CSV table of C-alpha atoms in Angstrom, one decimal:
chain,number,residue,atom,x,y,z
A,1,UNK,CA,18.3,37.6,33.7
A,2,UNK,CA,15.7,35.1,34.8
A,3,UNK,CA,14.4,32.1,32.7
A,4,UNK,CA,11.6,29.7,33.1
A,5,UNK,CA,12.2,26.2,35.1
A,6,UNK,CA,10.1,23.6,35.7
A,7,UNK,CA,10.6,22.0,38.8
A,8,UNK,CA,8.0,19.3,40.1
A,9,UNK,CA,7.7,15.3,41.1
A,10,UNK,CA,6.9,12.9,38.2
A,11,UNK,CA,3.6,11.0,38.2
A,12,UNK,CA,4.1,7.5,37.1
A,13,UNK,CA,0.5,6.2,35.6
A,14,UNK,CA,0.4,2.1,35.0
A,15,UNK,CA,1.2,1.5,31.2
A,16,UNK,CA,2.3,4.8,30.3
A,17,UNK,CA,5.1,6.8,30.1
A,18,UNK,CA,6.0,9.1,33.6
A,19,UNK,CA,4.1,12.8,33.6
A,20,UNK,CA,6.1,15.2,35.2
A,21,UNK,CA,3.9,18.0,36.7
A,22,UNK,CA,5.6,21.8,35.9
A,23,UNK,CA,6.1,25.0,38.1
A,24,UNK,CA,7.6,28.0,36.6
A,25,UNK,CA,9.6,29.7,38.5
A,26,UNK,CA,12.2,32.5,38.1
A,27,UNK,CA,10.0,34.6,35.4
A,28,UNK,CA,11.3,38.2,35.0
A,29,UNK,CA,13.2,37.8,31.4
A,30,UNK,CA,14.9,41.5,32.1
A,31,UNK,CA,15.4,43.3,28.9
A,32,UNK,CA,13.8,40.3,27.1
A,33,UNK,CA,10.5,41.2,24.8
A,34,UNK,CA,8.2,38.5,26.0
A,35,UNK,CA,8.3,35.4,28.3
A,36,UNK,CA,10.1,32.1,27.4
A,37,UNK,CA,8.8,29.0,27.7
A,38,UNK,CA,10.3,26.2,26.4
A,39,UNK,CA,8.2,23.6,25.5
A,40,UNK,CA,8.5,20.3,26.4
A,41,UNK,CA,11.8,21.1,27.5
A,42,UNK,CA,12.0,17.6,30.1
A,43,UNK,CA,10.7,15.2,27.7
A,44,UNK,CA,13.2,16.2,24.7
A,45,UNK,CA,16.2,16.2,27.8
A,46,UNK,CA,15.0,12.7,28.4
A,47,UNK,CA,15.0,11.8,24.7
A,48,UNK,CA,18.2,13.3,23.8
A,49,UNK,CA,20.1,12.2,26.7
A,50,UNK,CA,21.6,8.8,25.7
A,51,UNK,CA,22.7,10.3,22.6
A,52,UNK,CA,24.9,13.3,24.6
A,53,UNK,CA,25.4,11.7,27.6
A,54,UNK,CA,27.8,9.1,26.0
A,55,UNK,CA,30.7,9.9,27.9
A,56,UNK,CA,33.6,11.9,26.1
A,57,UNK,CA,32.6,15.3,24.1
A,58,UNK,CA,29.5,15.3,22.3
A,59,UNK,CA,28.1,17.9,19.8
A,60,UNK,CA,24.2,19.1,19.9
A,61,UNK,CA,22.5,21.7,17.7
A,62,UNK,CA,19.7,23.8,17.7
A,63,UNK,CA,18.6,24.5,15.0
A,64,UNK,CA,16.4,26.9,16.1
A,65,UNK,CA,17.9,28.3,19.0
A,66,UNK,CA,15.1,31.3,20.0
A,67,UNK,CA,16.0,32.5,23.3
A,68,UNK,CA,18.0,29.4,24.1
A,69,UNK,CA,15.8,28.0,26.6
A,70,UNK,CA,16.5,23.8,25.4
A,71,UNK,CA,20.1,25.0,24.8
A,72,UNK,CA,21.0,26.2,28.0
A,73,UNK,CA,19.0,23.2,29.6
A,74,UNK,CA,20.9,20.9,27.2
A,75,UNK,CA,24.1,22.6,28.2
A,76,UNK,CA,23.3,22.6,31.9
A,77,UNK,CA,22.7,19.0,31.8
A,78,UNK,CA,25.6,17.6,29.8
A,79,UNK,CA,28.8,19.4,30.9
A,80,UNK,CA,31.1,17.2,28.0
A,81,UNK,CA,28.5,18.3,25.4
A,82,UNK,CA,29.1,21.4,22.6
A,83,UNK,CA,26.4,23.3,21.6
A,84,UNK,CA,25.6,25.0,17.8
A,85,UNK,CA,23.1,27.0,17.6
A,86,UNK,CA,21.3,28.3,14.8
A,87,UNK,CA,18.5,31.1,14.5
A,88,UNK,CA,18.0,33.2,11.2
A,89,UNK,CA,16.8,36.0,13.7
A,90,UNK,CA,19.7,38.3,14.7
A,91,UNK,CA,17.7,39.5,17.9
A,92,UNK,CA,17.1,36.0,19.2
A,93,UNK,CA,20.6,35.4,18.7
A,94,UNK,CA,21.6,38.6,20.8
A,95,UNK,CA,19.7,37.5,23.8
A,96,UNK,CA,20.8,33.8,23.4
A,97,UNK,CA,24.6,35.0,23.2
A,98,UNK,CA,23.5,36.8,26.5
A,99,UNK,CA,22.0,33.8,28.2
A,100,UNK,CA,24.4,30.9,27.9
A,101,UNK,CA,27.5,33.1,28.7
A,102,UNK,CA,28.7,30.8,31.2
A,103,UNK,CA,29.3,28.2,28.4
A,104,UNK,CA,31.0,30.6,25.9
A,105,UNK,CA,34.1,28.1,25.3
A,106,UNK,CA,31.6,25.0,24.1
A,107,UNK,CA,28.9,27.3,22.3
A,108,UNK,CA,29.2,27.9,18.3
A,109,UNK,CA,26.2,30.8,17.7
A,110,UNK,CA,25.5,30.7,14.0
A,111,UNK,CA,23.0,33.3,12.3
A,112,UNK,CA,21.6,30.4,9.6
A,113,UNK,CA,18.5,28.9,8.4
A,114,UNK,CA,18.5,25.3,9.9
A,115,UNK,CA,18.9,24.6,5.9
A,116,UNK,CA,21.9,25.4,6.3
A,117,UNK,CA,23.1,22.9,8.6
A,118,UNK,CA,25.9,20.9,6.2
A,119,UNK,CA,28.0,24.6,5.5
A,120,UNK,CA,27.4,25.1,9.0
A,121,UNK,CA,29.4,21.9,10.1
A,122,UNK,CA,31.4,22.0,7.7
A,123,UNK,CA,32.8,25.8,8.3
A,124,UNK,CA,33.0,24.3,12.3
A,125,UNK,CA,34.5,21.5,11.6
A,126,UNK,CA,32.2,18.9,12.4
A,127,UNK,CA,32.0,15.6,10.8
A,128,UNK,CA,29.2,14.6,12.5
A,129,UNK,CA,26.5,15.8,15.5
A,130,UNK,CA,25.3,13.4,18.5
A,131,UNK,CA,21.8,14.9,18.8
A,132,UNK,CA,20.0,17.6,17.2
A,133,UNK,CA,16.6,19.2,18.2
A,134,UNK,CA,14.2,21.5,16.0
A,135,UNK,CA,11.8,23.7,17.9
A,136,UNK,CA,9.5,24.8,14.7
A,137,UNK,CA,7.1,27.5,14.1
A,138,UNK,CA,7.6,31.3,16.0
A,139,UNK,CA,9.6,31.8,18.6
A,140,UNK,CA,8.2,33.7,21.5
A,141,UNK,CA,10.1,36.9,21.0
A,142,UNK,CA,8.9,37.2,17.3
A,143,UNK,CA,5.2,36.6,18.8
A,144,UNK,CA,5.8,39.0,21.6
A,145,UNK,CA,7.2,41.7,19.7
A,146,UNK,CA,4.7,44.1,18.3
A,147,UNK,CA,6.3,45.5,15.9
A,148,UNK,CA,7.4,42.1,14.0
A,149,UNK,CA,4.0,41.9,12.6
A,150,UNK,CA,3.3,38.1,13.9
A,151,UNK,CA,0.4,38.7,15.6
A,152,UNK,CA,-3.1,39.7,14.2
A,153,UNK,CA,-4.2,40.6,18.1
A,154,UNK,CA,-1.7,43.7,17.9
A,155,UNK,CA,-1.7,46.4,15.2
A,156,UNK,CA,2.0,46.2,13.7
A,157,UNK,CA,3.6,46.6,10.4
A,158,UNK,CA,3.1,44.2,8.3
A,159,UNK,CA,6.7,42.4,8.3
A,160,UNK,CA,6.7,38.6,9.4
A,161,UNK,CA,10.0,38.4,8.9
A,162,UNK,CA,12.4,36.2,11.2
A,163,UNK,CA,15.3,37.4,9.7
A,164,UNK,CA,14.5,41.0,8.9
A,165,UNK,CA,18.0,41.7,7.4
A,166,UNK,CA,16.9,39.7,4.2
A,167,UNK,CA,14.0,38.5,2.4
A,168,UNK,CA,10.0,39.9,1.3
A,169,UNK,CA,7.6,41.0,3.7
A,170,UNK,CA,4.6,40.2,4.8
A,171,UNK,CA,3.2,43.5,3.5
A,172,UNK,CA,4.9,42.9,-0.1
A,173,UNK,CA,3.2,39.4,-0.1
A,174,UNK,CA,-0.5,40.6,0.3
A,175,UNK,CA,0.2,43.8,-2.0
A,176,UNK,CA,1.9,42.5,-4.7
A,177,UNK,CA,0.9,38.8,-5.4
A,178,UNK,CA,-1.9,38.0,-8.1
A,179,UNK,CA,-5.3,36.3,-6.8
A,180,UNK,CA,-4.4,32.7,-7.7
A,181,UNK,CA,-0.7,32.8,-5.9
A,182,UNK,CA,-2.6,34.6,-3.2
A,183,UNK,CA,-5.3,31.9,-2.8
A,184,UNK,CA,-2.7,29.2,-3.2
A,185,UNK,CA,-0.7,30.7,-0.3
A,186,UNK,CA,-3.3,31.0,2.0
A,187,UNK,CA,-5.0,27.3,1.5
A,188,UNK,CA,-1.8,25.6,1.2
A,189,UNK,CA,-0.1,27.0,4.0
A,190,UNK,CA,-2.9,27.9,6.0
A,191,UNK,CA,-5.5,25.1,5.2
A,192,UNK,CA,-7.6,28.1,4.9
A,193,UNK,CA,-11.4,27.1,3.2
A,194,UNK,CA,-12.0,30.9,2.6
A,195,UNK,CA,-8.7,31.6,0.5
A,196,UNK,CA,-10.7,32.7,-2.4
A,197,UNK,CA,-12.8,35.1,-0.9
A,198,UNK,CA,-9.8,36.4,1.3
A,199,UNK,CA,-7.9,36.9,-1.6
A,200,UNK,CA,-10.8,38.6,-3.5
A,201,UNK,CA,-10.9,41.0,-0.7
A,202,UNK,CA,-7.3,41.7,0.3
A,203,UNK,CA,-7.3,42.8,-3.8
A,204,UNK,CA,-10.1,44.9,-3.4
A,205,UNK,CA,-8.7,46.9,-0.7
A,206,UNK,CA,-5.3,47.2,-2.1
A,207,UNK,CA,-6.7,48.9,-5.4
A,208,UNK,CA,-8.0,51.8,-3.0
A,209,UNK,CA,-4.9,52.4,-0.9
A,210,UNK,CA,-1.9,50.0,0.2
A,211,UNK,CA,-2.5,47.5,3.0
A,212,UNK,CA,0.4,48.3,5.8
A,213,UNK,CA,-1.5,47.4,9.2
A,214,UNK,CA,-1.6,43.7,10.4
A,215,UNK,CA,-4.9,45.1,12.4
A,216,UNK,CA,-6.5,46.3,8.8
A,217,UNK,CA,-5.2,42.5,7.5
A,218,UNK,CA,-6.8,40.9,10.2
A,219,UNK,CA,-10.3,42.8,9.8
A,220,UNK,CA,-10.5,42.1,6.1
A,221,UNK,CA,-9.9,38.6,6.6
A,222,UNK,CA,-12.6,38.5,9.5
A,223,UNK,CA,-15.2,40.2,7.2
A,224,UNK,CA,-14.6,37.5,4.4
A,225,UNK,CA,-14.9,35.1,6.5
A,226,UNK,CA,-18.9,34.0,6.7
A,227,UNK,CA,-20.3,34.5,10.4
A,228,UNK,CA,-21.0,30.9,11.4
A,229,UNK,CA,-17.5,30.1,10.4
A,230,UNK,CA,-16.1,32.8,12.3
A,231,UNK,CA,-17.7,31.3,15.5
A,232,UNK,CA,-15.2,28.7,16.1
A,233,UNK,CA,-11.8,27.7,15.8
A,234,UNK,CA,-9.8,30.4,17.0
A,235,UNK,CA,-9.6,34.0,15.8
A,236,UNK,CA,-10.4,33.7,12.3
A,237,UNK,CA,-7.4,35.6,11.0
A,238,UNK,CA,-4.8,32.7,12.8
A,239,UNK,CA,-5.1,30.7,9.5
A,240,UNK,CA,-4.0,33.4,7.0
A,241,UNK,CA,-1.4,35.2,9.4
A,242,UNK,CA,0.4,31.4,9.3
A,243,UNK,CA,0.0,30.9,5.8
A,244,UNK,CA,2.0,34.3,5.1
A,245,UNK,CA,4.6,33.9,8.1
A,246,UNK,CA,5.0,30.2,6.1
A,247,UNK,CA,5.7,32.2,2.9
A,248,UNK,CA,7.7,35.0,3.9
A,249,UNK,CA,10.1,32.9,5.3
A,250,UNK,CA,10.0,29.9,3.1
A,251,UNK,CA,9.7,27.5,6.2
A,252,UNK,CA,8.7,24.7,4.6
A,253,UNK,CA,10.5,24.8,1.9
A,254,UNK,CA,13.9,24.8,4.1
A,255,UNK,CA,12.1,22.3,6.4
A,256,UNK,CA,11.9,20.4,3.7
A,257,UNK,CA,15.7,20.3,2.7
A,258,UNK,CA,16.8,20.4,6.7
A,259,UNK,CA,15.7,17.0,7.8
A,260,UNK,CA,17.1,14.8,5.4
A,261,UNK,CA,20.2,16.6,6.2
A,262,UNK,CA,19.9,16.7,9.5
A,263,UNK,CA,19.6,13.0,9.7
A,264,UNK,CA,22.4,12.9,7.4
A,265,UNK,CA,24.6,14.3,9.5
A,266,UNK,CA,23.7,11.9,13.0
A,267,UNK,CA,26.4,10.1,14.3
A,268,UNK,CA,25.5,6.3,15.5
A,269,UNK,CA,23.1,6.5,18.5
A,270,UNK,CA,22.7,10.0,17.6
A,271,UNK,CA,19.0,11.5,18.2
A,272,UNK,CA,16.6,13.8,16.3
A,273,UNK,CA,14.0,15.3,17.9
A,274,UNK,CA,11.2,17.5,16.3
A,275,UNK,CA,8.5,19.7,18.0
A,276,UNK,CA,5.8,20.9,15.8
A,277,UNK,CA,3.0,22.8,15.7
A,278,UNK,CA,0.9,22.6,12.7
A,279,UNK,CA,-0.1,19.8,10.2
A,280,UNK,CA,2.1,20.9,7.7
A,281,UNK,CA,5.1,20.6,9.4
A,282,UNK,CA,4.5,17.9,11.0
A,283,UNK,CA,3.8,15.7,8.1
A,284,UNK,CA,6.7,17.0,6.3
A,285,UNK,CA,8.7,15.2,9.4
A,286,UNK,CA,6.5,12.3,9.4
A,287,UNK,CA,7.5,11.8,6.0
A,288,UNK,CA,11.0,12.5,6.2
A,289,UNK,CA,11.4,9.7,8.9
A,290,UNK,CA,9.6,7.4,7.2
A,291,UNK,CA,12.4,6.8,4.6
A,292,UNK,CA,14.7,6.1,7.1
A,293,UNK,CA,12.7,3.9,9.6
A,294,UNK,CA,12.0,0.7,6.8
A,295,UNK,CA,13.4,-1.6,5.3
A,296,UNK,CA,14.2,-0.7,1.5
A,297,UNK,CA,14.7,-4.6,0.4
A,298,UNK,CA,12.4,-6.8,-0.8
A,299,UNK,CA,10.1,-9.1,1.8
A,300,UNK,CA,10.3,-12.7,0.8
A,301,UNK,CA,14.2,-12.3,1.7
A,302,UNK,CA,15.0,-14.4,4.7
A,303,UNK,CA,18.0,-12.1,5.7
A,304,UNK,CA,18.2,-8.0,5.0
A,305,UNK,CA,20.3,-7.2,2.3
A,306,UNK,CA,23.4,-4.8,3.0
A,307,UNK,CA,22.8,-1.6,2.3
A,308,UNK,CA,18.5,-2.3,2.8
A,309,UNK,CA,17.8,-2.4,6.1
A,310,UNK,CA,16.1,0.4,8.2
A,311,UNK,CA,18.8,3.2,9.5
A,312,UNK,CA,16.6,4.9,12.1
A,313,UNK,CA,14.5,3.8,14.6
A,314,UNK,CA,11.3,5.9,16.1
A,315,UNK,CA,11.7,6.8,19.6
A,316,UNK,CA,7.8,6.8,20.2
A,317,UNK,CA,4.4,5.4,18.1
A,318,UNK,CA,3.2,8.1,16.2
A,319,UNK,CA,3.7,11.9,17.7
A,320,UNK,CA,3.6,12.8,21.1
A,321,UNK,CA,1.1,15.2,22.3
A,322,UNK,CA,1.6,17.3,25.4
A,323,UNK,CA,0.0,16.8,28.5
A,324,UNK,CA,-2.6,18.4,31.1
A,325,UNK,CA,0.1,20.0,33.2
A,326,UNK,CA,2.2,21.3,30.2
A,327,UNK,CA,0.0,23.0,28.7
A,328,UNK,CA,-1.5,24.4,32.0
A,329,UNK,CA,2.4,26.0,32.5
A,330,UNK,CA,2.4,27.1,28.9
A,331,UNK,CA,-0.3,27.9,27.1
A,332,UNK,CA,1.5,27.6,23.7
A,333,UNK,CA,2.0,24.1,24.0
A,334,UNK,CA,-1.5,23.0,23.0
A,335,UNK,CA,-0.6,22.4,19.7
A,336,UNK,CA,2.7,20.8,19.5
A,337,UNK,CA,3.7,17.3,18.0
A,338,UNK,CA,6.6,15.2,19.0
A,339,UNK,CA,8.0,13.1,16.7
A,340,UNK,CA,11.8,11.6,17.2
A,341,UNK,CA,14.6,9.2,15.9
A,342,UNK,CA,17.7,7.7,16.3
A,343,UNK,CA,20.1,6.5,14.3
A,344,UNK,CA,21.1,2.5,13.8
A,345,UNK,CA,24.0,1.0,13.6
A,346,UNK,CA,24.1,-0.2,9.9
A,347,UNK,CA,26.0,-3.6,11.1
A,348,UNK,CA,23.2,-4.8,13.5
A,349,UNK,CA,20.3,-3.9,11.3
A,350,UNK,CA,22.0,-6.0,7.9
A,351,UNK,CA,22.0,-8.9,10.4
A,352,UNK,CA,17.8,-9.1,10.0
A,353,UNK,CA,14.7,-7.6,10.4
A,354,UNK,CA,12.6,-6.9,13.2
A,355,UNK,CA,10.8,-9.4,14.8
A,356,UNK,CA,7.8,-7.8,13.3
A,357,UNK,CA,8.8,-7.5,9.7
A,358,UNK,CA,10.1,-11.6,10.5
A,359,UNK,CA,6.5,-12.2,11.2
A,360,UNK,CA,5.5,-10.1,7.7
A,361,UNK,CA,7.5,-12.8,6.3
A,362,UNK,CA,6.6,-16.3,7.9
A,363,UNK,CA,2.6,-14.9,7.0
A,364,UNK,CA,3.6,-13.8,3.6
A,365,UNK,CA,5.1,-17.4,3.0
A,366,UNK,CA,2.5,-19.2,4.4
A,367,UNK,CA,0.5,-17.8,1.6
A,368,UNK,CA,2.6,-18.5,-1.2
A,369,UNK,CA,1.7,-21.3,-4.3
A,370,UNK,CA,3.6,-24.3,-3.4
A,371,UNK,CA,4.2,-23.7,0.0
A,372,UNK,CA,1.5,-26.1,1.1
A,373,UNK,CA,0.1,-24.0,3.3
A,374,UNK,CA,-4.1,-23.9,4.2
């Protein structure tokens, strides 16, 4: 079956990192539902690469393989490297299984939550990982799929389910829960203004007959919203159809538990690389790097005490965004954030601090009583 490629020159602009311009060829997915895209599939290969291309064997996952398209890059790219792969959706898994044939005897296909990660490794036998990528939000296939219920565009059961051999649906959610767990649900994890009045009206209709149509939960929401409002940003049911997806499949709740782990489990030089696509997630990984990336020990030390120092290091200031010619090749881009890590060698970073934090220090002191300083 064909995938997406991107083949092109890069465009070097002074001061900034290289742009590579994208041309998709080799579209027809076969029996796939939907097109694949993988976003900023060149930019993570160049992160991840001095963590798998190490020399000897070196161990990858995805933690959220989708259709495989940064896995079978990955795999293309390092021959030495082994690839686990974990999606909670059994169909994505299928196709995946499908797609990186060719690399059957170094590919470990796991159907898990990327929460899961430690049991994972552990059950494989692996003390340890060299890089590790999460690709967060829907996958393509569940967005393409009509009858998954992701998309408010397409009348579908109401399921929302990435794993739809376990868990609550989407249509259980908005017929079930109460008007404050509603409203909670839909302006945490949607940043929705209108939850209230959403929730008032998703209530209403359910006390006159069940609510089983993404279309009808996508009109009700459009008529609570007020008409100004509804005049931009996006289609105004996008909000509350993420807020649900969010619930139904406790993302960031596992998010939440995942990176620490997943960090956890990096080798020395090994590399973490997160794509999001909503504030949400994003901070969560903002925050969970944060921990790792600073010094733990107090200031007016002249040397880092063992144990203190910083164990990560951020591979870029702040999170990427894509550019012009990514999101021209995929759409679905717009909205992703780039955030990645790699792990320190705990030896080198007792030794001292930065030269920034070292110039915390000397400004710190200079301010000190006694130090004679103006």
């Amino acid at each position: 079956m064909g995938i997406w490629r991107y083949d092109g020159s890069a465009v070097a602009t002074a001061g900034a990192r290289e742009e590579r311009t994208f041309q998709p060829v080799g579209v027809d997915m076969g029996e796939l539902r939907g097109t694949h895209v993988p976003v900023l599939l060149e930019r993570c290969l160049e992160l991840l690469a001095p963590a798998l291309g190490r020399g000897g064997r070196t161990v990858h996952v995805d933690a959220t393989l989708g259709l495989a398209g940064h896995a079978e890059a990955v795999l293309e790219a390092h021959p030495e490297t082994v690839l686990i792969g974990l999606d909670r959706d059994t169909e994505a898994l299928a196709h995946a299984r499908v797609r990186l044939a060719r690399f059957a005897d170094r590919v470990h296909l796991e159907h898990a939550v990327y929460d899961e990660l430690p049991e994972v490794l552990e059950r494989l036998g692996y003390p340890g990982i060299d890089g590790i990528l999460f690709d967060l939000g829907v996958s393509s296939l569940q967005l393409d799929a009509p009858d998954r219920g992701f998309a408010y565009a397409q009348d579908a059961p109401l399921d929302m389910r990435m794993d739809q051999t376990r868990g609550v649906t989407a249509e259980e959610v908005v017929n079930t829960y109460g008007h404050p767990d509603l409203a909670r649900v839909l302006r945490v994890y949607g940043e929705e203004k209108f939850a209230g009045r959403i929730a008032s009206a998703i209530i209403r209709e359910r006390e006159r007959a069940r609510i089983t149509s993404s279309a009808r939960l996508a009109e009700l929401v459009r008529d609570s919203i007020p008409a100004p409002a509804r005049r931009t940003g996006g289609h105004p049911a996008k909000r509350t159809f993420q807020a649900l997806r969010i619930e139904v499949n406790r993302e960031l709740a596992a998010l939440e538990t995942a990176l620490p782990s997943a960090l956890d489990a990096l080798t020395v030089g090994g590399r973490m690389v997160v794509l999001s696509y909503h504030s949400l997630e994003d901070r969560l990984t903002k925050v969970a790097l944060a921990d790792r990336v600073r010094s733990k020990g107090p200031i007016d030390l002249p040397v880092e005490l063992p144990g203190s120092g910083p164990t990560f290091r951020l591979l870029s200031r702040g999170a990427e965004l894509p550019g012009e010619a990514e999101v021209a090749a995929n759409p679905r881009a717009a909205s992703v954030r780039l955030r990645a890590a790699e792990r320190l060698d705990p030896n080198a970073t007792e030794q001292g601090r930065t030269d920034r934090e070292r110039s915390r220090r000397r400004v710190k002191g200079m301010h000190q009583p006694g130090t004679g300083s103006a």
